[in-house]
CSV table of C-alpha atoms in Angstrom, one decimal:
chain,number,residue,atom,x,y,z
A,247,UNK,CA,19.6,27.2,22.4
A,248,UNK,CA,18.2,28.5,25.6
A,249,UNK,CA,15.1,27.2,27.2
A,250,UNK,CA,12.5,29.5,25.4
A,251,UNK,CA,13.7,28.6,22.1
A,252,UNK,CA,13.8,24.8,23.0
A,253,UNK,CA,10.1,25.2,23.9
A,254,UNK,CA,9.7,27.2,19.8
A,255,UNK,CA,11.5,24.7,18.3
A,256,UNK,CA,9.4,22.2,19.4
A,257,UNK,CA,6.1,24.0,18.5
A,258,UNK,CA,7.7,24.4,15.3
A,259,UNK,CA,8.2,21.5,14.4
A,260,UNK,CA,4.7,20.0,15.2
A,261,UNK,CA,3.2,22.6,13.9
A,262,UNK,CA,4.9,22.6,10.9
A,263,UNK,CA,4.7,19.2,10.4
A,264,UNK,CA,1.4,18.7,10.5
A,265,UNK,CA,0.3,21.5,8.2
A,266,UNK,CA,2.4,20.0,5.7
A,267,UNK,CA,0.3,16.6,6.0
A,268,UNK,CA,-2.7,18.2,5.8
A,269,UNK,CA,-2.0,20.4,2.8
A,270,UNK,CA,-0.3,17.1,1.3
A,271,UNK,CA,-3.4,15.0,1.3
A,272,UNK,CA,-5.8,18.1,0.3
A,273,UNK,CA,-3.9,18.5,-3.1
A,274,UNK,CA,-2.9,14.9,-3.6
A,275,UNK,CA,-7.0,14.1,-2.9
A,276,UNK,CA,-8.2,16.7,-5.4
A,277,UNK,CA,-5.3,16.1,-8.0
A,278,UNK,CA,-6.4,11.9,-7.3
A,279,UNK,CA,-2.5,11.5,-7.3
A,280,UNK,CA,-1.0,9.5,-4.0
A,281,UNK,CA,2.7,10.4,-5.5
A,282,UNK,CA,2.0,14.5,-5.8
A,283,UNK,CA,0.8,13.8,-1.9
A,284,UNK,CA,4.1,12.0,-0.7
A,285,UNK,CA,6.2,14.7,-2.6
A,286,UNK,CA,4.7,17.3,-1.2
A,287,UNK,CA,5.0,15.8,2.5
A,288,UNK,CA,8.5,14.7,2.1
A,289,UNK,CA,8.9,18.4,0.9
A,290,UNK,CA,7.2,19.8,4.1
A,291,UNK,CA,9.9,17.4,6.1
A,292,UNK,CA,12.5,18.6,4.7
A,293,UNK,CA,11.3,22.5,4.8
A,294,UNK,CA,10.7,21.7,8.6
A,295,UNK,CA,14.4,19.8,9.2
A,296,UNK,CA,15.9,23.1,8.2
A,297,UNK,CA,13.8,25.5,10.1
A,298,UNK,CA,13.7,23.5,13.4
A,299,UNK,CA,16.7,21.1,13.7
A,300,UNK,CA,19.8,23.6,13.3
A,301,UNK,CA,20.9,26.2,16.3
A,302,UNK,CA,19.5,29.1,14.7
A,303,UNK,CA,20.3,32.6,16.4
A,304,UNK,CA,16.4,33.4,16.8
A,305,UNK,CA,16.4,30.3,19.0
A,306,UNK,CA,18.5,32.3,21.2
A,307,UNK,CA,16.8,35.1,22.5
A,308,UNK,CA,16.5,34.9,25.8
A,309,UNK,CA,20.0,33.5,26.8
A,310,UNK,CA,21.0,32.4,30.1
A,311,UNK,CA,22.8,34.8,32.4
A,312,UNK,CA,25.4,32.5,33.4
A,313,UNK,CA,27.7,33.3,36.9
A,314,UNK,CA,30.5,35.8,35.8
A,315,UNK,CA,34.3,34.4,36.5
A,316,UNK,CA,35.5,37.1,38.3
A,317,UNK,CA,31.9,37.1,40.8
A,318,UNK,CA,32.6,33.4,41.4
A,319,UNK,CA,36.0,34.0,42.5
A,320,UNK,CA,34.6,36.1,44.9
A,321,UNK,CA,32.8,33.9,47.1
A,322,UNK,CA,34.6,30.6,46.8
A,323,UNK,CA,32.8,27.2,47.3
A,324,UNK,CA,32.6,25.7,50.9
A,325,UNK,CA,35.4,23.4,52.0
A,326,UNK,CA,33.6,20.1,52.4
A,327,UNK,CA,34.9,19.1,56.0
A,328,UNK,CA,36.9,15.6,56.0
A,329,UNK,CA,37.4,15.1,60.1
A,330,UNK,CA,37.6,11.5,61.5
A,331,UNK,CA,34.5,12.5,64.5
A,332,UNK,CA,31.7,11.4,63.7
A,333,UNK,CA,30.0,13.9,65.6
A,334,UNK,CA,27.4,15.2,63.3
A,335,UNK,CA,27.0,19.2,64.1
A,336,UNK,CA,23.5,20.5,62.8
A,337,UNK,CA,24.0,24.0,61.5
L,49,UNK,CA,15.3,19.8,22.7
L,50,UNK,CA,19.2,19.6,24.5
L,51,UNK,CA,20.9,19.3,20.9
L,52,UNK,CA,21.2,18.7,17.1
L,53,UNK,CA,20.8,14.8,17.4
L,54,UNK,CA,17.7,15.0,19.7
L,55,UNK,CA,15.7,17.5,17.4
L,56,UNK,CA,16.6,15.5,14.7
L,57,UNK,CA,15.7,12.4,15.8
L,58,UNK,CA,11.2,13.8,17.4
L,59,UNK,CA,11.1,15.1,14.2
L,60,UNK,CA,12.2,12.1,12.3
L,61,UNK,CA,9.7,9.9,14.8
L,62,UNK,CA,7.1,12.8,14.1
L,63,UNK,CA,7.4,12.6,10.8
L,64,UNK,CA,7.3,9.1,10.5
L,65,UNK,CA,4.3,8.8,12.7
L,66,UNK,CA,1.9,11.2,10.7
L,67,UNK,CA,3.0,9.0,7.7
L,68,UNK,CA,1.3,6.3,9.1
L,69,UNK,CA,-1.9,7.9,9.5
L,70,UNK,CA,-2.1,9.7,6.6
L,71,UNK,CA,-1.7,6.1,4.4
L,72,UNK,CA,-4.0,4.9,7.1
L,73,UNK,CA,-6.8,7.5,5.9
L,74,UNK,CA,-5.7,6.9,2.1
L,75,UNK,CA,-6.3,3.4,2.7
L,76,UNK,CA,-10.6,3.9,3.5
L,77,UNK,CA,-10.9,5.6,-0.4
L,78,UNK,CA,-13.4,3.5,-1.8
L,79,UNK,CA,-15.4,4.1,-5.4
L,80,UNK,CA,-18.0,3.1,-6.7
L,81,UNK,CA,-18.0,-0.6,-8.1
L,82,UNK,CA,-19.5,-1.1,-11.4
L,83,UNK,CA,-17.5,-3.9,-13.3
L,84,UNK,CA,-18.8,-5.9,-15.9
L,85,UNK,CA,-17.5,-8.2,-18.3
L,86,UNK,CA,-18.3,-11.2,-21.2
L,87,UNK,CA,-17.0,-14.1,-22.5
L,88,UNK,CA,-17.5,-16.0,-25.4
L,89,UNK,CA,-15.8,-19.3,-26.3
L,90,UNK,CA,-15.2,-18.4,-30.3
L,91,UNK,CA,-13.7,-21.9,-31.1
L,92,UNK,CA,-12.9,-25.4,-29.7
L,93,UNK,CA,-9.4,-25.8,-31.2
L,94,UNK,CA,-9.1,-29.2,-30.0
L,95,UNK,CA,-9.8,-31.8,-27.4
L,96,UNK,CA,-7.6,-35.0,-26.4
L,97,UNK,CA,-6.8,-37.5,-24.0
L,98,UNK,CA,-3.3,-37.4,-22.7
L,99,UNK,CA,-1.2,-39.7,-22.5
L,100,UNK,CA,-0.6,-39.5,-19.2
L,101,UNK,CA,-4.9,-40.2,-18.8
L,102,UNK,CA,-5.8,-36.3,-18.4
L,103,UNK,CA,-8.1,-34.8,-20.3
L,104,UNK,CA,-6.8,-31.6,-22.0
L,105,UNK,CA,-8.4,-29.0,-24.2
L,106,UNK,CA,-7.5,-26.2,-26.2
L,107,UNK,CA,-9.8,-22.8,-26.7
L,108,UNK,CA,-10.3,-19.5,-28.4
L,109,UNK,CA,-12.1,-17.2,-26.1
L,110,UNK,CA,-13.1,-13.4,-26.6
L,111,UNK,CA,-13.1,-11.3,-23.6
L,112,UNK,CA,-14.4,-8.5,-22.7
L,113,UNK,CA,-14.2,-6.4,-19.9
L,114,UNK,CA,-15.0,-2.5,-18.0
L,115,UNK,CA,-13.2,-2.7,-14.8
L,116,UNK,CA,-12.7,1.0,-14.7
L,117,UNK,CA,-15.0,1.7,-12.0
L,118,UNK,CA,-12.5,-0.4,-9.8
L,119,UNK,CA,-9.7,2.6,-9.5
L,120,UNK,CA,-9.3,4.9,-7.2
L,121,UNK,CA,-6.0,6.9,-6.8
L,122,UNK,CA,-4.9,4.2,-4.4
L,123,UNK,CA,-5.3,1.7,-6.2
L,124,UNK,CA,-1.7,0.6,-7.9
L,125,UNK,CA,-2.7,-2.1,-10.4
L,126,UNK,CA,-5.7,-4.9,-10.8
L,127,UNK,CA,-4.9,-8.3,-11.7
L,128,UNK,CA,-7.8,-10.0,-13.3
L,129,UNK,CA,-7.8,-13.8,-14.5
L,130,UNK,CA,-10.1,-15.9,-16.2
L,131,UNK,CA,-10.9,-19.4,-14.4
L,132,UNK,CA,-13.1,-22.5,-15.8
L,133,UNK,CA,-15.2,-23.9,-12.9
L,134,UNK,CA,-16.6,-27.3,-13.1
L,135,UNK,CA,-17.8,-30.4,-10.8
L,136,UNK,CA,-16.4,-33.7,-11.2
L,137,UNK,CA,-16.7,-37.1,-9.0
L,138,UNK,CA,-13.6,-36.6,-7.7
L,139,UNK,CA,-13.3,-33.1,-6.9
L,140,UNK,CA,-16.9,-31.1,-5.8
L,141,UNK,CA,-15.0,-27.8,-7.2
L,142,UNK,CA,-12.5,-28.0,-9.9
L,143,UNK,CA,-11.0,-24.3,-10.6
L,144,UNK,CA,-8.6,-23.4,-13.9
L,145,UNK,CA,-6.9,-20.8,-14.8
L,146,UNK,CA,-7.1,-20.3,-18.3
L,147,UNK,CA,-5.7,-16.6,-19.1
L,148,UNK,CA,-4.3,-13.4,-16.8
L,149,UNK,CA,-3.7,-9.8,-17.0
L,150,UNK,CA,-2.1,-6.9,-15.0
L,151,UNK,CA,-3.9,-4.1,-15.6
L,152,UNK,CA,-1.7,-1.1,-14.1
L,153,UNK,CA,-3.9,1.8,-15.1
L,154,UNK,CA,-7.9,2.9,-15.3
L,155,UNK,CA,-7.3,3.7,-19.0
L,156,UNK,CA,-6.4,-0.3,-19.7
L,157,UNK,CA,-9.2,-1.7,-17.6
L,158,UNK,CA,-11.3,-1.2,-20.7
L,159,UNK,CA,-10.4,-3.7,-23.4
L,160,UNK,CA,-11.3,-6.4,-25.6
L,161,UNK,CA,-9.0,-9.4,-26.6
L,162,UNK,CA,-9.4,-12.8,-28.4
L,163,UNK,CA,-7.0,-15.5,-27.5
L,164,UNK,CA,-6.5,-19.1,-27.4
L,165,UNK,CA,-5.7,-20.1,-23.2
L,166,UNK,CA,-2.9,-18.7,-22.0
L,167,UNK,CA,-2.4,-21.6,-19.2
L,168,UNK,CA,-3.3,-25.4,-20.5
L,169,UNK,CA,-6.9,-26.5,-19.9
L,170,UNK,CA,-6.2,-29.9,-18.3
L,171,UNK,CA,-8.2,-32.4,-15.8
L,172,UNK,CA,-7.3,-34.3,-12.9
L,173,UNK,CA,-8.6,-37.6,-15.0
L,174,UNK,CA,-11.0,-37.8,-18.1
L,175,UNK,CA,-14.2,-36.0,-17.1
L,176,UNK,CA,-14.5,-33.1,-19.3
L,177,UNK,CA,-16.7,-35.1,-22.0
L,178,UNK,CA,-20.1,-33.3,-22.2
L,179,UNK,CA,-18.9,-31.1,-19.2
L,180,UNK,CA,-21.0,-28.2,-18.4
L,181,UNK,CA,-18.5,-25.4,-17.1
L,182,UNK,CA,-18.9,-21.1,-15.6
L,183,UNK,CA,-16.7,-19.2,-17.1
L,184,UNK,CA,-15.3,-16.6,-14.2
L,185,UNK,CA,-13.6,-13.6,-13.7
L,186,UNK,CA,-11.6,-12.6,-11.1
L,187,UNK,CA,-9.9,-9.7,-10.2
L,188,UNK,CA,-7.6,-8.5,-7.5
L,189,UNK,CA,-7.4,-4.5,-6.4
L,190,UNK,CA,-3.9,-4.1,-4.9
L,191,UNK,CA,-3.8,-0.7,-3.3
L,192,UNK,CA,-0.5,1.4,-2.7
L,193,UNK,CA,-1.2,1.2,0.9
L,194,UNK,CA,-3.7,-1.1,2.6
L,195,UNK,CA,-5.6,-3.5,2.0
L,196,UNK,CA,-6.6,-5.9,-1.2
L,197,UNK,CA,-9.9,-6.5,-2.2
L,198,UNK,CA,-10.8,-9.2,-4.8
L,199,UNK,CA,-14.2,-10.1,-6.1
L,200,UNK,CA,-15.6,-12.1,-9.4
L,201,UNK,CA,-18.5,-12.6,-12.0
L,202,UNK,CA,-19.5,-15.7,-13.1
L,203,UNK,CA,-20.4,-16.5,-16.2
L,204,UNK,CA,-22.6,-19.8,-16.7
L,205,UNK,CA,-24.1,-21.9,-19.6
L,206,UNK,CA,-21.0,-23.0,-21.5
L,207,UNK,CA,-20.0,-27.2,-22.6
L,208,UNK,CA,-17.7,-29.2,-23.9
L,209,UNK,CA,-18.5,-31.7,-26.6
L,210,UNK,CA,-19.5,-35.2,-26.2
L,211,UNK,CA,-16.3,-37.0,-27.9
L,212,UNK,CA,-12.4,-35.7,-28.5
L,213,UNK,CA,-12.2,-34.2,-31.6
């Protein structure tokens, strides 16, 4: 997942999570049944494990532009300097 | 949001967490209370001295009770019992059970049922001679989630006779 679809994920899954309570307790309420409430927010969990949770490709829209191979070759890392003078040279 | 098992695991705590509340607002669902209920001793069956010293004594009683108005949809069952309340020398309060029920739905909280005591009628000594006694019931609302509420009627005006019969 790249950053932007971290941040989506996220929102998803609040988002979705709470809906699901909410619409949970309105119907369990008016139907006066606490089990019709609990199924219906279990189902909203699991609706929201499956939408959120796995590294879906929409997640992935804006993907990192990671370094090319042959561009790093190009311009190789600096050589970290192992001298025994402690002369420390301010660049 | 770095992988699988860290997704997994805010939405699981998430989850969990609106869970609690929600019981926590189920748990304020409150109706209105009208219960009401009446007892009537049909028959002393008998009425002896132990051997032991206690006084014991046997009963029919009719009961009748509405404890509908006590459901809501939280509620998960009411347990109701029938006590005899009296005053002795000894003991300023003397409280007996004489019958229970587990009532696990509103259509069952209406009923009507004769019986002789379910649990034995005895005294810590030999006081129940001429004993005036309430009749009271209790019940018990256990909810599926939160907190239990009990309350009682008493009834009053009810004796035991003079000797053992």
């Amino acid at each position: 997942m790249d950053w932007q679809g971290q941040k989506l994920a996220e929102q998803l899954m609040q988002i979705l999570l709470l809906i699901a309570a909410v619409v949970a307790f309105v119907v369990g309420y008016t139907t006066a049944s606490f089990r019709t409430m609990m199924l219906i927010y279990a189902g909203g969990v699991g609706v929201t494990t499956l939408i959120t949770v796995p590294n879906w490709p929409f997640f992935n829209r804006h993907p990192l532009k990671w370094l090319d191979p042959s561009e790093a070759e190009k311009h190789p890392k600096p050589e970290v300097a192992v001298s025994s003078k402690k002369k420390s040279s301010k660049k | 949001m770095h992988s699988f098992g860290y997704r997994a695991n805010s939405l699981l705590t998430f989850a969990v967490t609106i869970l609690a509340f929600m019981c926590a607002i189920v748990s304020f669902s409150f109706s209105n209370q009208t219960p009401s209920a009446q007892i009537q001793i049909l028959n002393i069956n008998w009425f002896q001295k132990q051997p032991h010293g206690n006084d014991e004594v046997s009963l029919t009683l009719n009961i009748t009770a509405d404890l509908q108005s006590l459901f809501t949809w939280n509620t998960k069952q009411v347990f109701a019992f029938v006590a005899a309340e009296y005053k002795t020398s000894k003991n300023s309060l003397n409280q007996v059970s004489l019958w229970d029920a587990i009532i696990p739905e509103k259509e069952h909280a209406k009923f009507w049922i004769q019986i002789s005591n379910k649990y034995r009628f005895i005294d810590q000594g030999y006081n129940l001679r001429r004993k005036d006694f309430n009749l009271t019931l209790h019940w018990h609302v256990m909810p599926k989630t939160g907190k239990m509420f009990a309350d009682k009627i008493v009834m009053s005006g009810y004796s035991l006779p003079d000797a053992y019969r």
